[in-house]
Amino acid sequence: MAQTTSRLLLLLSLLQARREWPGPELAARLAVAPRTLRRDVERLREMGYRIDGAKGPYGGYRLAAGSDLPPLLFDDEQALALAVALRSASVADAGLGEAAARALASLRQVMPGRLRSRMSALAFSTAPDIATPRRAVPSPDVLTTLSAAVRDLAVVRFDYEPAPGPAADGGLHVDGTEHPERLRHAERRRVEPHALVTWRSWWYLLAWDLDREDWRTFRVERIHPRTPTGPRFRPRPIPGADAGRFVAARFRGAERHDEWPCVGTVVLGLRAAAVIPFAGDGVVEDLGGERCRLRVGSWSWVALAAALGRFDATIEEASPAELVDAFAVLAGRFARAAGQTSASVRAQGPGAG
């Protein structure tokens, strides 16, 4: 009986994962004969699940949507995956931490003992972002409004707060509430929303700006939607056909593709194994001994040259010429800085420092 129950749970999860399953493919996934699959479908129907079926060589099954659907059931892997997702949301600064923690507690209450012990082993935390210790989080209501607009292809009007100033908290409330002073300087925007994207724990809306006639990315916690939404629009092809890669490209200084605008190559006087952990998305080639070749990118040539200097090793065979010029620029700056420092020390006389 336990084997049959497990198979029914797997069948239900498969039906929930896809809109429609061909009968032979579904039977193959369950490793059962078509006759057994038909019996299992009938058992689920007797339990109240509305499963539509079509006969014939191209027939299949689909789980019909309906308000009278019984409570959802989860197999072990689904329950643990849900626990991990809720745990991640509860420890991350995502604006849903308290709700996720309550949902996680509710899930734990109904978990069988074998899963509860495995779930307890999933305890983890997230390291704070030192660069932005106080982060404004988007309101769940705003996320829901924007998500619905993306789904419905509806034009959105909103007030967009200006970029944070030099204040410790950036002038933004960390709980995502409105800041009256900043809202007085907000800019009215009218866009066609295409996707919500998370990048380095920040939420962004990727949209076509109707007034500027170009793609724009907006930080969600600075968006204050105006209702109702506008008319429907026909979606535009996102450059590169991937919203996430397009947003990442913008932060790399590229216009369209998820590639660094400045890419160079050097030979470092270090073993490849010592460079790989710090190479980021660069490519490391082992040249044997204490030498390796590194191909890496950045948003500018000077920034790339400075990043390569952090390896504290000899640098040879730099290319292209723009990278060589950037090294010369930095060399001049460092030489002037060193000269000024030396002069200052000499002026202070013996025993200074």
mmCIF file of C-alpha atoms in Angstrom:
data_model
loop_
_atom_site.group_PDB
_atom_site.id
_atom_site.type_symbol
_atom_site.label_atom_id
_atom_site.label_comp_id
_atom_site.label_asym_id
_atom_site.label_seq_id
_atom_site.Cartn_x
_atom_site.Cartn_y
_atom_site.Cartn_z
ATOM 1 C CA MET A 1 0.000 0.000 0.000
ATOM 2 C CA ALA A 2 2.891 2.351 0.828
ATOM 3 C CA GLN A 3 4.252 1.903 -2.698
ATOM 4 C CA THR A 4 0.872 2.745 -4.213
ATOM 5 C CA THR A 5 0.524 5.833 -2.008
ATOM 6 C CA SER A 6 3.982 7.080 -2.973
ATOM 7 C CA ARG A 7 3.169 6.552 -6.633
ATOM 8 C CA LEU A 8 -0.075 8.500 -6.297
ATOM 9 C CA LEU A 9 1.792 11.406 -4.719
ATOM 10 C CA LEU A 10 4.318 11.352 -7.544
ATOM 11 C CA LEU A 11 1.529 11.194 -10.131
ATOM 12 C CA LEU A 12 -0.216 14.160 -8.525
ATOM 13 C CA SER A 13 2.984 16.204 -8.440
ATOM 14 C CA LEU A 14 3.657 15.452 -12.114
ATOM 15 C CA LEU A 15 0.138 16.516 -13.074
ATOM 16 C CA GLN A 16 0.647 19.769 -11.153
ATOM 17 C CA ALA A 17 3.996 20.436 -12.833
ATOM 18 C CA ARG A 18 2.756 20.379 -16.437
ATOM 19 C CA ARG A 19 -0.447 21.467 -18.110
ATOM 20 C CA GLU A 20 -0.888 18.194 -19.992
ATOM 21 C CA TRP A 21 0.830 14.796 -20.066
ATOM 22 C CA PRO A 22 0.665 12.235 -22.891
ATOM 23 C CA GLY A 23 -0.413 8.931 -21.414
ATOM 24 C CA PRO A 24 2.629 6.867 -22.533
ATOM 25 C CA GLU A 25 5.077 9.506 -21.287
ATOM 26 C CA LEU A 26 3.358 9.742 -17.917
ATOM 27 C CA ALA A 27 3.367 5.953 -17.529
ATOM 28 C CA ALA A 28 7.057 5.873 -18.385
ATOM 29 C CA ARG A 29 7.860 8.505 -15.745
ATOM 30 C CA LEU A 30 6.044 6.399 -13.147
ATOM 31 C CA ALA A 31 7.591 3.146 -14.447
ATOM 32 C CA VAL A 32 4.170 1.486 -14.645
ATOM 33 C CA ALA A 33 2.022 -0.036 -17.350
ATOM 34 C CA PRO A 34 -0.699 2.108 -19.008
ATOM 35 C CA ARG A 35 -3.339 -0.020 -17.259
ATOM 36 C CA THR A 36 -1.835 0.761 -13.836
ATOM 37 C CA LEU A 37 -1.712 4.444 -14.749
ATOM 38 C CA ARG A 38 -5.422 4.404 -15.562
ATOM 39 C CA ARG A 39 -6.197 2.803 -12.191
ATOM 40 C CA ASP A 40 -4.098 5.408 -10.367
ATOM 41 C CA VAL A 41 -5.894 8.227 -12.189
ATOM 42 C CA GLU A 42 -9.228 6.729 -11.124
ATOM 43 C CA ARG A 43 -8.046 6.607 -7.496
ATOM 44 C CA LEU A 44 -7.178 10.313 -7.609
ATOM 45 C CA ARG A 45 -10.573 11.079 -9.144
ATOM 46 C CA GLU A 46 -12.263 9.191 -6.303
ATOM 47 C CA MET A 47 -10.311 11.399 -3.876
ATOM 48 C CA GLY A 48 -11.845 14.466 -5.517
ATOM 49 C CA TYR A 49 -9.153 15.556 -7.970
ATOM 50 C CA ARG A 50 -10.597 16.614 -11.321
ATOM 51 C CA ILE A 51 -8.410 14.945 -13.943
ATOM 52 C CA ASP A 52 -9.426 15.219 -17.573
ATOM 53 C CA GLY A 53 -8.397 12.484 -19.981
ATOM 54 C CA ALA A 54 -8.419 12.046 -23.739
ATOM 55 C CA LYS A 55 -8.450 8.626 -25.398
ATOM 56 C CA GLY A 56 -6.614 7.494 -28.504
ATOM 57 C CA PRO A 57 -2.959 7.254 -29.539
ATOM 58 C CA TYR A 58 -2.429 10.955 -28.764
ATOM 59 C CA GLY A 59 -4.491 10.949 -25.600
ATOM 60 C CA GLY A 60 -3.278 12.180 -22.258
ATOM 61 C CA TYR A 61 -4.179 13.580 -18.854
ATOM 62 C CA ARG A 62 -4.421 17.032 -17.341
ATOM 63 C CA LEU A 63 -5.338 18.327 -13.887
ATOM 64 C CA ALA A 64 -8.326 20.605 -14.295
ATOM 65 C CA ALA A 65 -8.403 23.876 -12.395
ATOM 66 C CA GLY A 66 -11.292 24.381 -10.008
ATOM 67 C CA SER A 67 -12.273 25.961 -6.737
ATOM 68 C CA ASP A 68 -13.222 22.578 -5.267
ATOM 69 C CA LEU A 69 -9.715 21.115 -5.597
ATOM 70 C CA PRO A 70 -8.836 19.205 -2.382
ATOM 71 C CA PRO A 71 -5.866 20.335 -0.279
ATOM 72 C CA LEU A 72 -2.584 19.929 -2.129
ATOM 73 C CA LEU A 73 -0.343 17.032 -1.194
ATOM 74 C CA PHE A 74 3.438 17.073 -1.339
ATOM 75 C CA ASP A 75 5.944 14.264 -1.675
ATOM 76 C CA ASP A 76 9.106 14.323 0.444
ATOM 77 C CA GLU A 77 11.234 16.197 -2.106
ATOM 78 C CA GLN A 78 8.542 18.834 -2.683
ATOM 79 C CA ALA A 79 8.058 19.405 1.039
ATOM 80 C CA LEU A 80 11.789 19.845 1.624
ATOM 81 C CA ALA A 81 12.120 22.143 -1.409
ATOM 82 C CA LEU A 82 9.285 24.275 -0.047
ATOM 83 C CA ALA A 83 10.968 24.369 3.376
ATOM 84 C CA VAL A 84 14.257 25.525 1.857
ATOM 85 C CA ALA A 85 12.492 28.261 -0.139
ATOM 86 C CA LEU A 86 10.602 29.497 2.919
ATOM 87 C CA ARG A 87 13.732 29.375 5.055
ATOM 88 C CA SER A 88 15.616 31.410 2.446
ATOM 89 C CA ALA A 89 12.854 34.027 2.367
ATOM 90 C CA SER A 90 12.713 34.191 6.169
ATOM 91 C CA VAL A 91 16.434 34.970 6.549
ATOM 92 C CA ALA A 92 16.780 37.173 3.472
ATOM 93 C CA ASP A 93 15.847 40.850 3.311
ATOM 94 C CA ALA A 94 12.984 40.286 0.882
ATOM 95 C CA GLY A 95 10.094 42.049 2.588
ATOM 96 C CA LEU A 96 8.322 38.752 3.293
ATOM 97 C CA GLY A 97 10.504 37.456 6.105
ATOM 98 C CA GLU A 98 7.869 37.380 8.853
ATOM 99 C CA ALA A 99 5.209 35.791 6.638
ATOM 100 C CA ALA A 100 7.720 33.200 5.372
ATOM 101 C CA ALA A 101 8.745 32.337 8.928
ATOM 102 C CA ARG A 102 5.088 31.808 9.922
ATOM 103 C CA ALA A 103 4.471 29.642 6.847
ATOM 104 C CA LEU A 104 7.582 27.629 7.667
ATOM 105 C CA ALA A 105 6.322 27.038 11.200
ATOM 106 C CA SER A 106 2.938 25.903 9.860
ATOM 107 C CA LEU A 107 4.616 23.536 7.417
ATOM 108 C CA ARG A 108 6.763 22.089 10.196
ATOM 109 C CA GLN A 109 3.668 21.351 12.284
ATOM 110 C CA VAL A 110 2.199 19.016 9.668
ATOM 111 C CA MET A 111 5.425 17.361 8.568
ATOM 112 C CA PRO A 112 5.934 13.716 9.544
ATOM 113 C CA GLY A 113 8.769 13.010 11.947
ATOM 114 C CA ARG A 114 11.175 11.734 9.285
ATOM 115 C CA LEU A 115 10.893 15.002 7.352
ATOM 116 C CA ARG A 116 10.924 17.207 10.436
ATOM 117 C CA SER A 117 14.364 15.913 11.406
ATOM 118 C CA ARG A 118 15.692 16.470 7.868
ATOM 119 C CA MET A 119 14.201 19.935 7.849
ATOM 120 C CA SER A 120 15.954 20.790 11.132
ATOM 121 C CA ALA A 121 19.275 20.060 9.433
ATOM 122 C CA LEU A 122 18.531 22.800 6.888
ATOM 123 C CA ALA A 123 19.109 25.651 9.346
ATOM 124 C CA PHE A 124 21.266 28.362 7.755
ATOM 125 C CA SER A 125 21.682 32.115 7.683
ATOM 126 C CA THR A 126 22.760 34.720 5.161
ATOM 127 C CA ALA A 127 25.811 36.934 5.477
ATOM 128 C CA PRO A 128 25.041 40.670 5.673
ATOM 129 C CA ASP A 129 25.850 42.867 2.701
ATOM 130 C CA ILE A 130 28.599 45.085 4.128
ATOM 131 C CA ALA A 131 28.377 47.519 1.203
ATOM 132 C CA THR A 132 24.694 48.242 1.858
ATOM 133 C CA PRO A 133 23.987 47.379 5.526
ATOM 134 C CA ARG A 134 20.652 49.248 5.496
ATOM 135 C CA ARG A 135 18.564 48.155 2.566
ATOM 136 C CA ALA A 136 15.081 49.291 1.680
ATOM 137 C CA VAL A 137 12.901 46.346 0.749
ATOM 138 C CA PRO A 138 10.015 46.354 -1.723
ATOM 139 C CA SER A 139 6.489 46.168 -0.433
ATOM 140 C CA PRO A 140 4.748 42.823 -1.117
ATOM 141 C CA ASP A 141 1.767 44.825 -2.385
ATOM 142 C CA VAL A 142 3.964 46.605 -4.937
ATOM 143 C CA LEU A 143 5.502 43.286 -6.039
ATOM 144 C CA THR A 144 2.014 41.838 -6.474
ATOM 145 C CA THR A 145 0.792 44.873 -8.440
ATOM 146 C CA LEU A 146 3.777 44.831 -10.787
ATOM 147 C CA SER A 147 3.626 41.052 -11.230
ATOM 148 C CA ALA A 148 -0.025 41.304 -12.232
ATOM 149 C CA ALA A 149 0.785 44.071 -14.718
ATOM 150 C CA VAL A 150 3.555 41.943 -16.273
ATOM 151 C CA ARG A 151 1.162 39.008 -16.530
ATOM 152 C CA ASP A 152 -1.717 41.057 -17.944
ATOM 153 C CA LEU A 153 0.483 43.138 -20.292
ATOM 154 C CA ALA A 154 -0.944 46.330 -18.793
ATOM 155 C CA VAL A 155 0.715 49.754 -18.906
ATOM 156 C CA VAL A 156 1.787 50.937 -15.438
ATOM 157 C CA ARG A 157 1.977 54.516 -14.165
ATOM 158 C CA PHE A 158 4.034 55.174 -11.057
ATOM 159 C CA ASP A 159 5.968 57.749 -9.061
ATOM 160 C CA TYR A 160 9.663 56.911 -8.992
ATOM 161 C CA GLU A 161 11.717 58.153 -6.058
ATOM 162 C CA PRO A 162 15.101 59.725 -6.850
ATOM 163 C CA ALA A 163 18.279 57.811 -6.105
ATOM 164 C CA PRO A 164 19.299 57.701 -2.428
ATOM 165 C CA GLY A 165 21.533 60.463 -1.138
ATOM 166 C CA PRO A 166 24.624 60.217 1.043
ATOM 167 C CA ALA A 167 22.645 59.792 4.277
ATOM 168 C CA ALA A 168 23.297 56.650 6.271
ATOM 169 C CA ASP A 169 19.982 55.136 5.349
ATOM 170 C CA GLY A 170 19.856 56.675 1.862
ATOM 171 C CA GLY A 171 16.728 58.629 2.831
ATOM 172 C CA LEU A 172 14.664 55.458 2.483
ATOM 173 C CA HIS A 173 12.732 53.631 5.155
ATOM 174 C CA VAL A 174 14.162 50.136 5.485
ATOM 175 C CA ASP A 175 10.675 48.686 5.897
ATOM 176 C CA GLY A 176 9.701 49.909 2.436
ATOM 177 C CA THR A 177 7.263 52.575 3.629
ATOM 178 C CA GLU A 178 6.955 55.886 1.848
ATOM 179 C CA HIS A 179 9.280 58.756 2.606
ATOM 180 C CA PRO A 180 7.212 61.981 2.250
ATOM 181 C CA GLU A 181 10.206 64.222 1.523
ATOM 182 C CA ARG A 182 11.520 61.971 -1.245
ATOM 183 C CA LEU A 183 8.068 61.473 -2.751
ATOM 184 C CA ARG A 184 7.792 65.226 -3.290
ATOM 185 C CA HIS A 185 10.691 64.907 -5.724
ATOM 186 C CA ALA A 186 9.467 61.681 -7.330
ATOM 187 C CA GLU A 187 9.310 61.480 -11.113
ATOM 188 C CA ARG A 188 6.189 60.335 -12.938
ATOM 189 C CA ARG A 189 6.847 57.373 -15.250
ATOM 190 C CA ARG A 190 4.680 55.477 -17.730
ATOM 191 C CA VAL A 191 5.981 52.080 -18.840
ATOM 192 C CA GLU A 192 5.179 48.741 -20.419
ATOM 193 C CA PRO A 193 6.336 46.220 -17.767
ATOM 194 C CA HIS A 194 7.955 43.066 -19.152
ATOM 195 C CA ALA A 195 9.676 41.320 -16.222
ATOM 196 C CA LEU A 196 10.597 41.444 -12.551
ATOM 197 C CA VAL A 197 14.231 40.513 -11.959
ATOM 198 C CA THR A 198 16.287 39.974 -8.809
ATOM 199 C CA TRP A 199 19.992 40.834 -8.994
ATOM 200 C CA ARG A 200 22.279 40.656 -5.976
ATOM 201 C CA SER A 201 19.276 40.660 -3.626
ATOM 202 C CA TRP A 202 17.746 43.772 -5.232
ATOM 203 C CA TRP A 203 14.425 43.748 -7.088
ATOM 204 C CA TYR A 204 14.199 45.431 -10.506
ATOM 205 C CA LEU A 205 11.403 46.056 -12.989
ATOM 206 C CA LEU A 206 12.459 45.741 -16.621
ATOM 207 C CA ALA A 207 10.141 47.858 -18.747
ATOM 208 C CA TRP A 208 9.829 49.813 -21.970
ATOM 209 C CA ASP A 209 9.622 53.503 -21.063
ATOM 210 C CA LEU A 210 6.910 55.019 -23.251
ATOM 211 C CA ASP A 211 8.168 58.600 -22.852
ATOM 212 C CA ARG A 212 11.842 57.846 -23.441
ATOM 213 C CA GLU A 213 11.187 55.127 -26.028
ATOM 214 C CA ASP A 214 13.843 52.803 -24.649
ATOM 215 C CA TRP A 215 14.349 49.962 -22.192
ATOM 216 C CA ARG A 216 14.760 50.996 -18.552
ATOM 217 C CA THR A 217 15.347 49.193 -15.247
ATOM 218 C CA PHE A 218 13.711 50.486 -12.062
ATOM 219 C CA ARG A 219 14.418 49.591 -8.457
ATOM 220 C CA VAL A 220 11.155 48.208 -7.132
ATOM 221 C CA GLU A 221 11.423 49.664 -3.619
ATOM 222 C CA ARG A 222 11.464 53.145 -5.172
ATOM 223 C CA ILE A 223 8.302 52.518 -7.236
ATOM 224 C CA HIS A 224 4.924 53.817 -6.031
ATOM 225 C CA PRO A 225 2.264 52.552 -8.479
ATOM 226 C CA ARG A 226 -0.729 54.640 -9.463
ATOM 227 C CA THR A 227 -4.022 52.906 -10.077
ATOM 228 C CA PRO A 228 -5.717 51.857 -12.159
ATOM 229 C CA THR A 229 -3.316 50.355 -14.652
ATOM 230 C CA GLY A 230 -3.383 51.574 -18.224
ATOM 231 C CA PRO A 231 -4.360 49.880 -21.490
ATOM 232 C CA ARG A 232 -3.021 46.541 -22.707
ATOM 233 C CA PHE A 233 0.106 46.486 -24.838
ATOM 234 C CA ARG A 234 1.761 44.081 -27.217
ATOM 235 C CA PRO A 235 4.988 42.706 -25.674
ATOM 236 C CA ARG A 236 8.286 43.707 -27.279
ATOM 237 C CA PRO A 237 11.171 41.274 -27.765
ATOM 238 C CA ILE A 238 13.642 41.710 -24.891
ATOM 239 C CA PRO A 239 17.181 42.172 -26.236
ATOM 240 C CA GLY A 240 18.935 38.845 -25.942
ATOM 241 C CA ALA A 241 15.567 37.196 -25.199
ATOM 242 C CA ASP A 242 16.473 36.918 -21.498
ATOM 243 C CA ALA A 243 15.388 39.538 -18.961
ATOM 244 C CA GLY A 244 17.839 38.425 -16.272
ATOM 245 C CA ARG A 245 20.873 38.532 -18.553
ATOM 246 C CA PHE A 246 19.780 41.892 -19.965
ATOM 247 C CA VAL A 247 19.558 43.458 -16.493
ATOM 248 C CA ALA A 248 22.928 41.966 -15.516
ATOM 249 C CA ALA A 249 24.428 43.409 -18.700
ATOM 250 C CA ARG A 250 23.280 46.906 -17.764
ATOM 251 C CA PHE A 251 25.169 46.681 -14.492
ATOM 252 C CA ARG A 252 28.254 45.560 -16.340
ATOM 253 C CA GLY A 253 28.117 48.661 -18.494
ATOM 254 C CA ALA A 254 26.934 46.808 -21.603
ATOM 255 C CA GLU A 255 23.930 47.991 -23.575
ATOM 256 C CA ARG A 256 22.395 44.738 -24.694
ATOM 257 C CA HIS A 257 24.348 41.552 -23.978
ATOM 258 C CA ASP A 258 25.500 40.077 -20.675
ATOM 259 C CA GLU A 259 29.169 40.682 -21.455
ATOM 260 C CA TRP A 260 31.754 43.052 -20.022
ATOM 261 C CA PRO A 261 32.457 45.969 -22.376
ATOM 262 C CA CYS A 262 36.218 45.702 -21.617
ATOM 263 C CA VAL A 263 37.814 42.251 -21.745
ATOM 264 C CA GLY A 264 41.580 41.685 -21.512
ATOM 265 C CA THR A 265 44.153 38.945 -21.079
ATOM 266 C CA VAL A 266 47.326 38.798 -18.960
ATOM 267 C CA VAL A 267 49.855 36.219 -17.826
ATOM 268 C CA LEU A 268 50.197 36.206 -14.035
ATOM 269 C CA GLY A 269 53.151 34.909 -12.048
ATOM 270 C CA LEU A 270 50.932 32.675 -9.947
ATOM 271 C CA ARG A 271 49.771 29.091 -10.029
ATOM 272 C CA ALA A 272 46.367 28.632 -11.654
ATOM 273 C CA ALA A 273 45.031 27.074 -8.446
ATOM 274 C CA ALA A 274 45.825 30.289 -6.549
ATOM 275 C CA VAL A 275 44.032 32.488 -9.109
ATOM 276 C CA ILE A 276 40.867 30.460 -9.800
ATOM 277 C CA PRO A 277 39.119 31.187 -6.440
ATOM 278 C CA PHE A 278 39.416 34.942 -7.105
ATOM 279 C CA ALA A 279 38.884 35.020 -10.873
ATOM 280 C CA GLY A 280 35.115 35.554 -10.702
ATOM 281 C CA ASP A 281 33.705 34.934 -14.171
ATOM 282 C CA GLY A 282 37.177 35.042 -15.731
ATOM 283 C CA VAL A 283 38.812 32.140 -17.547
ATOM 284 C CA VAL A 284 42.076 30.765 -16.134
ATOM 285 C CA GLU A 285 44.530 28.733 -18.232
ATOM 286 C CA ASP A 286 47.279 26.784 -16.460
ATOM 287 C CA LEU A 287 50.670 27.450 -18.114
ATOM 288 C CA GLY A 288 52.603 25.231 -15.737
ATOM 289 C CA GLY A 289 54.728 26.138 -12.770
ATOM 290 C CA GLU A 290 54.069 29.560 -11.272
ATOM 291 C CA ARG A 291 52.335 30.968 -14.362
ATOM 292 C CA CYS A 292 48.783 31.127 -15.683
ATOM 293 C CA ARG A 293 46.843 33.119 -18.254
ATOM 294 C CA LEU A 294 43.735 35.003 -17.113
ATOM 295 C CA ARG A 295 41.022 36.379 -19.393
ATOM 296 C CA VAL A 296 38.614 38.634 -17.507
ATOM 297 C CA GLY A 297 36.410 41.678 -18.017
ATOM 298 C CA SER A 298 35.251 44.855 -16.299
ATOM 299 C CA TRP A 299 33.198 47.995 -16.991
ATOM 300 C CA SER A 300 36.286 50.078 -17.891
ATOM 301 C CA TRP A 301 39.918 49.475 -18.849
ATOM 302 C CA VAL A 302 41.284 51.287 -15.795
ATOM 303 C CA ALA A 303 38.972 49.300 -13.506
ATOM 304 C CA LEU A 304 40.175 46.098 -15.182
ATOM 305 C CA ALA A 305 43.834 47.044 -14.724
ATOM 306 C CA ALA A 306 43.224 47.877 -11.063
ATOM 307 C CA ALA A 307 41.425 44.561 -10.498
ATOM 308 C CA LEU A 308 44.334 42.627 -12.004
ATOM 309 C CA GLY A 309 46.738 44.416 -9.657
ATOM 310 C CA ARG A 310 45.128 42.812 -6.628
ATOM 311 C CA PHE A 311 46.753 39.459 -7.400
ATOM 312 C CA ASP A 312 50.132 40.779 -6.088
ATOM 313 C CA ALA A 313 52.073 39.018 -8.828
ATOM 314 C CA THR A 314 54.070 39.824 -11.944
ATOM 315 C CA ILE A 315 51.948 40.741 -14.955
ATOM 316 C CA GLU A 316 53.105 39.962 -18.491
ATOM 317 C CA GLU A 317 51.741 39.783 -22.031
ATOM 318 C CA ALA A 318 48.864 42.165 -21.356
ATOM 319 C CA SER A 319 46.435 42.692 -24.224
ATOM 320 C CA PRO A 320 44.740 44.453 -25.912
ATOM 321 C CA ALA A 321 46.463 47.809 -26.240
ATOM 322 C CA GLU A 322 43.694 49.535 -24.258
ATOM 323 C CA LEU A 323 44.581 47.428 -21.207
ATOM 324 C CA VAL A 324 48.284 48.259 -21.602
ATOM 325 C CA ASP A 325 47.394 51.965 -21.700
ATOM 326 C CA ALA A 326 45.272 51.570 -18.578
ATOM 327 C CA PHE A 327 48.239 50.065 -16.714
ATOM 328 C CA ALA A 328 50.265 53.129 -17.746
ATOM 329 C CA VAL A 329 47.542 55.443 -16.418
ATOM 330 C CA LEU A 330 47.515 53.651 -13.067
ATOM 331 C CA ALA A 331 51.309 53.556 -12.919
ATOM 332 C CA GLY A 332 51.397 57.344 -13.270
ATOM 333 C CA ARG A 333 48.762 57.829 -10.585
ATOM 334 C CA PHE A 334 50.487 55.471 -8.153
ATOM 335 C CA ALA A 335 53.889 57.047 -8.800
ATOM 336 C CA ARG A 336 52.507 60.511 -8.047
ATOM 337 C CA ALA A 337 50.788 59.222 -4.919
ATOM 338 C CA ALA A 338 54.000 57.522 -3.770
ATOM 339 C CA GLY A 339 56.032 60.674 -4.443
ATOM 340 C CA GLN A 340 53.630 62.860 -2.480
ATOM 341 C CA THR A 341 53.646 60.423 0.423
ATOM 342 C CA SER A 342 57.465 60.261 0.471
ATOM 343 C CA ALA A 343 57.720 64.040 0.394
ATOM 344 C CA SER A 344 55.295 64.302 3.285
ATOM 345 C CA VAL A 345 57.311 61.838 5.350
ATOM 346 C CA ARG A 346 60.577 63.661 4.635
ATOM 347 C CA ALA A 347 58.996 66.979 5.607
ATOM 348 C CA GLN A 348 58.062 65.589 8.999
ATOM 349 C CA GLY A 349 61.703 64.863 9.699
ATOM 350 C CA PRO A 350 63.488 61.943 11.378
ATOM 351 C CA GLY A 351 61.349 59.600 13.437
ATOM 352 C CA ALA A 352 58.130 60.575 11.692
ATOM 353 C CA GLY A 353 55.445 57.895 11.600
#
